[in-house]
Short mmCIF file of C-alpha atoms and ligand atoms in Angstrom, two decimals:
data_model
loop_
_atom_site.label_atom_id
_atom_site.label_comp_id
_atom_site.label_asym_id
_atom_site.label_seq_id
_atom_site.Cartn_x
_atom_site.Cartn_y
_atom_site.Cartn_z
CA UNK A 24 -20.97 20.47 5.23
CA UNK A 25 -24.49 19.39 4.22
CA UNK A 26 -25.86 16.15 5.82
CA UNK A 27 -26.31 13.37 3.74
CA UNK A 28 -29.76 11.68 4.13
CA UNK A 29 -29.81 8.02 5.18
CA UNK A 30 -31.55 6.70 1.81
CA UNK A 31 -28.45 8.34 -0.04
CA UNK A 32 -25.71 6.71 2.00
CA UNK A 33 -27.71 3.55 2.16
CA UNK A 34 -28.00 3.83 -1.94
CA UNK A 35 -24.35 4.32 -2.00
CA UNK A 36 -23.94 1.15 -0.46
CA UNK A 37 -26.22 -1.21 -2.19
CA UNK A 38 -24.60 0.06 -5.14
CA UNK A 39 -21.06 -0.45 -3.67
CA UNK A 40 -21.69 -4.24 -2.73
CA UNK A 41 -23.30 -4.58 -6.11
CA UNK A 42 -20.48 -3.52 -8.13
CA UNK A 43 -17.70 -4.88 -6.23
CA UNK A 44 -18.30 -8.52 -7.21
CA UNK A 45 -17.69 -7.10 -10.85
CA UNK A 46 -14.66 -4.42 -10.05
CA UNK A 47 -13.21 -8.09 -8.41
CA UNK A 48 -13.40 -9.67 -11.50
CA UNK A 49 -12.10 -7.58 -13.79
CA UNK A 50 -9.11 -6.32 -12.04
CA UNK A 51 -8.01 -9.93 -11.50
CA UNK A 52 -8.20 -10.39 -15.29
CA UNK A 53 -6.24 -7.23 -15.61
CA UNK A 54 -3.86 -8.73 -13.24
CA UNK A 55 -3.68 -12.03 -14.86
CA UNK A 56 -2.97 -10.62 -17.97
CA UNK A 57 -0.18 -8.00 -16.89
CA UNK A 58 1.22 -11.33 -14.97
CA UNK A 59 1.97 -13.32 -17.92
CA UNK A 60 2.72 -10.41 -20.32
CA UNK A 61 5.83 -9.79 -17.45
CA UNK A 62 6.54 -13.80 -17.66
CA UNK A 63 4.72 -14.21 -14.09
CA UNK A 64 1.94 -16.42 -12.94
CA UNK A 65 -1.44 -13.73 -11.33
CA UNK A 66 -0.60 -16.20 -8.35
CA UNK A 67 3.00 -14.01 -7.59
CA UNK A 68 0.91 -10.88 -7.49
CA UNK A 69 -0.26 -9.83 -4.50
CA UNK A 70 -3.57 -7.50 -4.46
CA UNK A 71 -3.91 -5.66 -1.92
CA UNK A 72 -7.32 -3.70 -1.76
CA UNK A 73 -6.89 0.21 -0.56
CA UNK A 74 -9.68 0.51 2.25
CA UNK A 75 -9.60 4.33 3.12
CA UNK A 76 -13.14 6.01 3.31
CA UNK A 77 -14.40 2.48 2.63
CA UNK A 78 -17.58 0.89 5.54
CA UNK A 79 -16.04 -2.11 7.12
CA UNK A 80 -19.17 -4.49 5.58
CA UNK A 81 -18.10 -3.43 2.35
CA UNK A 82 -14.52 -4.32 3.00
CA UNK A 83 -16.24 -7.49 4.60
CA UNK A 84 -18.33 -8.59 1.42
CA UNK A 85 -14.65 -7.80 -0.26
CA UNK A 86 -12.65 -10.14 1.59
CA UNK A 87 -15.38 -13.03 1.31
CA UNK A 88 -15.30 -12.16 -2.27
CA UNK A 89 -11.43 -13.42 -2.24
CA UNK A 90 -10.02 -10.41 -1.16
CA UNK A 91 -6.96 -11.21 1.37
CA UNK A 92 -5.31 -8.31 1.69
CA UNK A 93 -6.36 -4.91 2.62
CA UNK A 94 -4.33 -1.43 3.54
CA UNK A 95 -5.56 1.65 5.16
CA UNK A 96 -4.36 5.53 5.45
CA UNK A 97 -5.31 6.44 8.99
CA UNK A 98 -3.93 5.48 12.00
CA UNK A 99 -7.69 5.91 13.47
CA UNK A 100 -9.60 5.23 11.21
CA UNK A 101 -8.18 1.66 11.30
CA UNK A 102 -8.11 1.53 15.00
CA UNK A 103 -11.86 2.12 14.46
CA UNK A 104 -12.47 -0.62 11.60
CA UNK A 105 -10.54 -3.45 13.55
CA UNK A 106 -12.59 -4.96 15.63
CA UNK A 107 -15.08 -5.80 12.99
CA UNK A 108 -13.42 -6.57 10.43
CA UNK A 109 -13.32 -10.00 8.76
CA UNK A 110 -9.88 -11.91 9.27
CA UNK A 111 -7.72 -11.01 6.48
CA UNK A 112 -3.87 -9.49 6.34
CA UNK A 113 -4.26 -6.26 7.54
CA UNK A 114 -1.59 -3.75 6.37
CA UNK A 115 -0.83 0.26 6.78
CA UNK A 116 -0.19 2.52 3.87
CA UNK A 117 -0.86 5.92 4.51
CA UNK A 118 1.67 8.55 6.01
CA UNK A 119 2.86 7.67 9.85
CA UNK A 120 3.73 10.26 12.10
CA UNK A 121 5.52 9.04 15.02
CA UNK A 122 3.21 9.28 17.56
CA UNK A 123 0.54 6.84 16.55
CA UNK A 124 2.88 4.23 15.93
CA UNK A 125 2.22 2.55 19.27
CA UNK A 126 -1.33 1.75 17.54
CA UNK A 127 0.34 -0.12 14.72
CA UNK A 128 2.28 -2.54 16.84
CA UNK A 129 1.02 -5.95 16.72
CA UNK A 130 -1.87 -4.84 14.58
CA UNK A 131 -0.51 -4.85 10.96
CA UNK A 132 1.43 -7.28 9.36
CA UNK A 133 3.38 -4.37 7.30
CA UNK A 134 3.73 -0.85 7.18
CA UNK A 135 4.70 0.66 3.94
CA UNK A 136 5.04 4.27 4.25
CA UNK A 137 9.02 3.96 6.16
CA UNK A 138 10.47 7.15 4.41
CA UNK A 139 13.07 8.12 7.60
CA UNK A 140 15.62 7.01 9.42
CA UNK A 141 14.10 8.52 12.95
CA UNK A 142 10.80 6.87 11.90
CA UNK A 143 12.47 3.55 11.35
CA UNK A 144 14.33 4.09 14.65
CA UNK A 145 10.75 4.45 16.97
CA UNK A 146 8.97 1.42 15.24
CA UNK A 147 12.40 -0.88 16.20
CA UNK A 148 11.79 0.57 19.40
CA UNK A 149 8.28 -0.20 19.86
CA UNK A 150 8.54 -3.42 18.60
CA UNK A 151 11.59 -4.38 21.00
CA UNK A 152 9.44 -3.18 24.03
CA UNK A 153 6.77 -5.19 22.36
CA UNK A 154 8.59 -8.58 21.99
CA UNK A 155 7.96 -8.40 18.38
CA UNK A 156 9.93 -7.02 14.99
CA UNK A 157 7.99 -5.15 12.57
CA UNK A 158 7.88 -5.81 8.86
CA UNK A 159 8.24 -2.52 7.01
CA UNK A 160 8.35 -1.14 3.44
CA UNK A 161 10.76 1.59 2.39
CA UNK A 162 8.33 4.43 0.36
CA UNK A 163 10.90 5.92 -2.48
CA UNK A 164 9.94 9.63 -3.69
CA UNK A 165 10.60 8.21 -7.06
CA UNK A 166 9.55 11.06 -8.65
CA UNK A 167 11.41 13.67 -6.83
CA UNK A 168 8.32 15.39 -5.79
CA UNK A 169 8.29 18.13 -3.22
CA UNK A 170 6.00 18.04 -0.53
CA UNK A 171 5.57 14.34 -1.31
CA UNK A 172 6.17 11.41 1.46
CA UNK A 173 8.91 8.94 0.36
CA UNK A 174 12.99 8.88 0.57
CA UNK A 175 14.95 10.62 -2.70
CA UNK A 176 16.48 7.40 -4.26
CA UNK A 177 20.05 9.07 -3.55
CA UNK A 178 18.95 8.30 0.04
CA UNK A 179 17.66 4.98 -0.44
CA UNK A 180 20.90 3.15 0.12
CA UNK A 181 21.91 4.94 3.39
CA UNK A 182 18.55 4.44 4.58
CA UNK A 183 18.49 0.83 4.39
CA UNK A 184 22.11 0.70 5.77
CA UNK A 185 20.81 2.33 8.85
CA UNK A 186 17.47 0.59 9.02
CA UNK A 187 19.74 -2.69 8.98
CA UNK A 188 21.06 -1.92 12.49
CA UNK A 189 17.55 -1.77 14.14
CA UNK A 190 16.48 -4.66 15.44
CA UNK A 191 12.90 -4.57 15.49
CA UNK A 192 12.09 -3.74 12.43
CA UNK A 193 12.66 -6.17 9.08
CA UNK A 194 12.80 -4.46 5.57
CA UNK A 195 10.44 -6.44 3.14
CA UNK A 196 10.53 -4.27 0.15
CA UNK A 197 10.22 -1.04 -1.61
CA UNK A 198 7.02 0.94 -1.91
CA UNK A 199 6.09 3.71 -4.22
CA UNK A 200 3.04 6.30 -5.31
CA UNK A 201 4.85 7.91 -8.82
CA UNK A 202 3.89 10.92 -10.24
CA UNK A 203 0.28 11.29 -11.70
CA UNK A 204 0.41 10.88 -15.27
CA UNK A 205 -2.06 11.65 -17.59
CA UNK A 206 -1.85 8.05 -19.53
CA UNK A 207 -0.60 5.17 -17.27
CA UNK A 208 2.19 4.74 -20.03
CA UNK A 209 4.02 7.43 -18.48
CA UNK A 210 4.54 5.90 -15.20
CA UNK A 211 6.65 3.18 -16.69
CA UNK A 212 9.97 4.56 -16.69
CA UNK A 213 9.33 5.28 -12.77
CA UNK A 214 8.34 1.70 -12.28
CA UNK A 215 10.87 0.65 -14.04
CA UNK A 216 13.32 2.97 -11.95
CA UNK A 217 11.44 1.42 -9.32
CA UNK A 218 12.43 -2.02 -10.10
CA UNK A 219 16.07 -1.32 -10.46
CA UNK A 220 16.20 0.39 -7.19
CA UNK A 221 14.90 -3.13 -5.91
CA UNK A 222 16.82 -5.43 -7.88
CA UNK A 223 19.98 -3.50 -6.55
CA UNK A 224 19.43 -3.57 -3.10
CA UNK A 225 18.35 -7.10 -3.06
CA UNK A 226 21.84 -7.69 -4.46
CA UNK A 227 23.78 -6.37 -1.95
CA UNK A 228 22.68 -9.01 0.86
CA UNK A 229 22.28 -6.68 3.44
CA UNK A 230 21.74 -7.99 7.20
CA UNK A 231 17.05 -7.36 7.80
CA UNK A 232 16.58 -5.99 4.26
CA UNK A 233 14.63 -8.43 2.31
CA UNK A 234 13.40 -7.69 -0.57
CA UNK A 235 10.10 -9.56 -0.98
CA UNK A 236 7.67 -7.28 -2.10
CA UNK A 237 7.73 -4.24 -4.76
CA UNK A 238 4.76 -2.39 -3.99
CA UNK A 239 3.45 -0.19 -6.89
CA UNK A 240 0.97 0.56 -8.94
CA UNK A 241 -2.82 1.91 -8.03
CA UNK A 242 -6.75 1.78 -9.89
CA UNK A 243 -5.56 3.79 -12.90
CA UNK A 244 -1.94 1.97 -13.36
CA UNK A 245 -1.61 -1.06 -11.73
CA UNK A 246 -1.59 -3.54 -14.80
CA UNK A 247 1.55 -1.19 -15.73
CA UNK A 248 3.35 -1.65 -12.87
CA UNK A 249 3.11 -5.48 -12.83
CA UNK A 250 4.66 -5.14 -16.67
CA UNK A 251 7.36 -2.88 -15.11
CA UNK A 252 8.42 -5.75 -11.93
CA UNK A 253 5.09 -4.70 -9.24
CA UNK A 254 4.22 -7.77 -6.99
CA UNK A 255 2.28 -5.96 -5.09
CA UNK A 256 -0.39 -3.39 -6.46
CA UNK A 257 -2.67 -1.41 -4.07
CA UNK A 258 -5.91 -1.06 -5.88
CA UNK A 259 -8.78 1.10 -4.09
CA UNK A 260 -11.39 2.92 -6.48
CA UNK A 261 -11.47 0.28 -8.99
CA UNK A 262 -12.48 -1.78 -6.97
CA UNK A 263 -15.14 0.14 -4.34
CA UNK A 264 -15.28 3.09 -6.50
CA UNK A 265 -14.61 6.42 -6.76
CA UNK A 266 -13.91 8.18 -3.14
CA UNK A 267 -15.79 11.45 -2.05
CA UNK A 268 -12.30 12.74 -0.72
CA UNK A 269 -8.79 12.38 -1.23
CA UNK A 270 -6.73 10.39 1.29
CA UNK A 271 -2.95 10.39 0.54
C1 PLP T 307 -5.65 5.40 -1.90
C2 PLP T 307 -4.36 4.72 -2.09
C3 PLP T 307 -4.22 3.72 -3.07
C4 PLP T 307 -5.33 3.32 -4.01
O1 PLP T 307 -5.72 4.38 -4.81
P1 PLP T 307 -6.75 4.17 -6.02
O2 PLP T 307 -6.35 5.14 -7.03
O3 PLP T 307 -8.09 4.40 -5.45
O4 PLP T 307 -6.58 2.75 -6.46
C5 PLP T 307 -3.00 3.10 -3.16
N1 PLP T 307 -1.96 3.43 -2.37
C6 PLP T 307 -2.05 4.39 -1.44
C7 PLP T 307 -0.89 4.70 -0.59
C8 PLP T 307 -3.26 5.05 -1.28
O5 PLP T 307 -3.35 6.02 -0.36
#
């Protein structure tokens, strides 16, 4: 890997903070306007900015921009970013293995990437030995992908009846990364899917599964989610722009 020179990184950066300001603006307009096309105020839509790859004053300038929310891939890479960042809600969004959920504990007001019952099962336990119970998100493979992180919707339902059990660990909502589509018109019959899936569950009452927050939609989609039932979109390029490397 070639070494980047310290006038390029530090160009990258000026030009980062520079554009953000803007990137803010517009996708809150975008929001606004997806908002009240879905009957919704840009006040019920939570925007929570995806960090990954992203320098912590840059994520800084973001949240004194208005930016409350941010969510992060890596289990280090947010240990790392922590202590300096600015006070804002601090979430996890990225695929969890097991071990590094001890990290997590205490440090994240939501994880969204819950796919597994085992999973589920070691961040109750945590959070028990912890004295605290840990909002999650259930991710849905909505698209049936292989090799893709997420529960098949047939699961969904058995899932949350066995994440109900746990007592460390409150569901908040459903999460979901659909299929990439070449026009962000095709991902609305997966949001839409989506929003069933949540309206369904939320019917059925069940004991720690509240459903409070349907997370979907990303930089190239997001005002299509919010049409399709989103109230929470996770928005990282359009924002800080495009990322050297891929973080899923
Ligand atoms: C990176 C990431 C996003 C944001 O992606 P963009 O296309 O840059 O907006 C959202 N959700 C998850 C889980 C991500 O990893």
């Amino acid at each position: 890997m070639m070494e980047k020179s310290l006038s390029e990184t530090e160009q990258d950066y000026a030009e980062k903070m520079r554009d953000l300001e803007e990137n803010l603006k517009v996708v809150r307009e975008n929001i606004e306007e997806a908002a009240v096309k879905s009957g919704r105020s840009a006040s019920e839509i939570t925007l929570l900015a995806a960090t990954k790859t992203v320098a912590v004053p840059v994520i800084n300038r973001a949240v004194e921009l208005g930016v409350t929310h941010i969510g992060e891939n890596r289990v280090q890479e947010l240990c790392d970013k922590l202590p300096s960042l600015a006070p804002c809600d601090r979430q996890f969004i990225g695929h969890l293995q097991s071990n590094k959920i001890k990290f997590l504990i205490g440090q994240v007001s939501l994880i969204q990437s819950v796919d597994n019952e085992k999973l589920a099962k070691e961040i109750s336990r945590l959070s028990v030995t912890n004295g605290t119970v840990t909002n999650v998100l259930v991710e849905v493979n909505v698209g049936h992908e292989e090799n893709k992180s997420g529960i098949v919707p047939e699961q969904l339902e058995e899932l949350m009846v066995n994440i109900s059990s746990l007592p460390g660990v409150l569901v908040r909502g459903l999460m979901a990364i659909p299929p990439v589509c070449e026009n962000p018109e095709d991902s609305m019959p997966y949001f839409s899917r989506m929003q069933q899936y949540y309206v369904d569950i939320k019917a059925k009452r069940m004991d720690n599964i509240h459903m409070d927050f349907l997370s979907m939609g990303m930089s190239s989609d997001y005002a299509q989610a919010i049409l399709c039932g989103a109230n929470m979109v996770r928005v990282g390029s359009a924002l800080f722009g495009p990322r050297k490397y891929q973080i899923l």
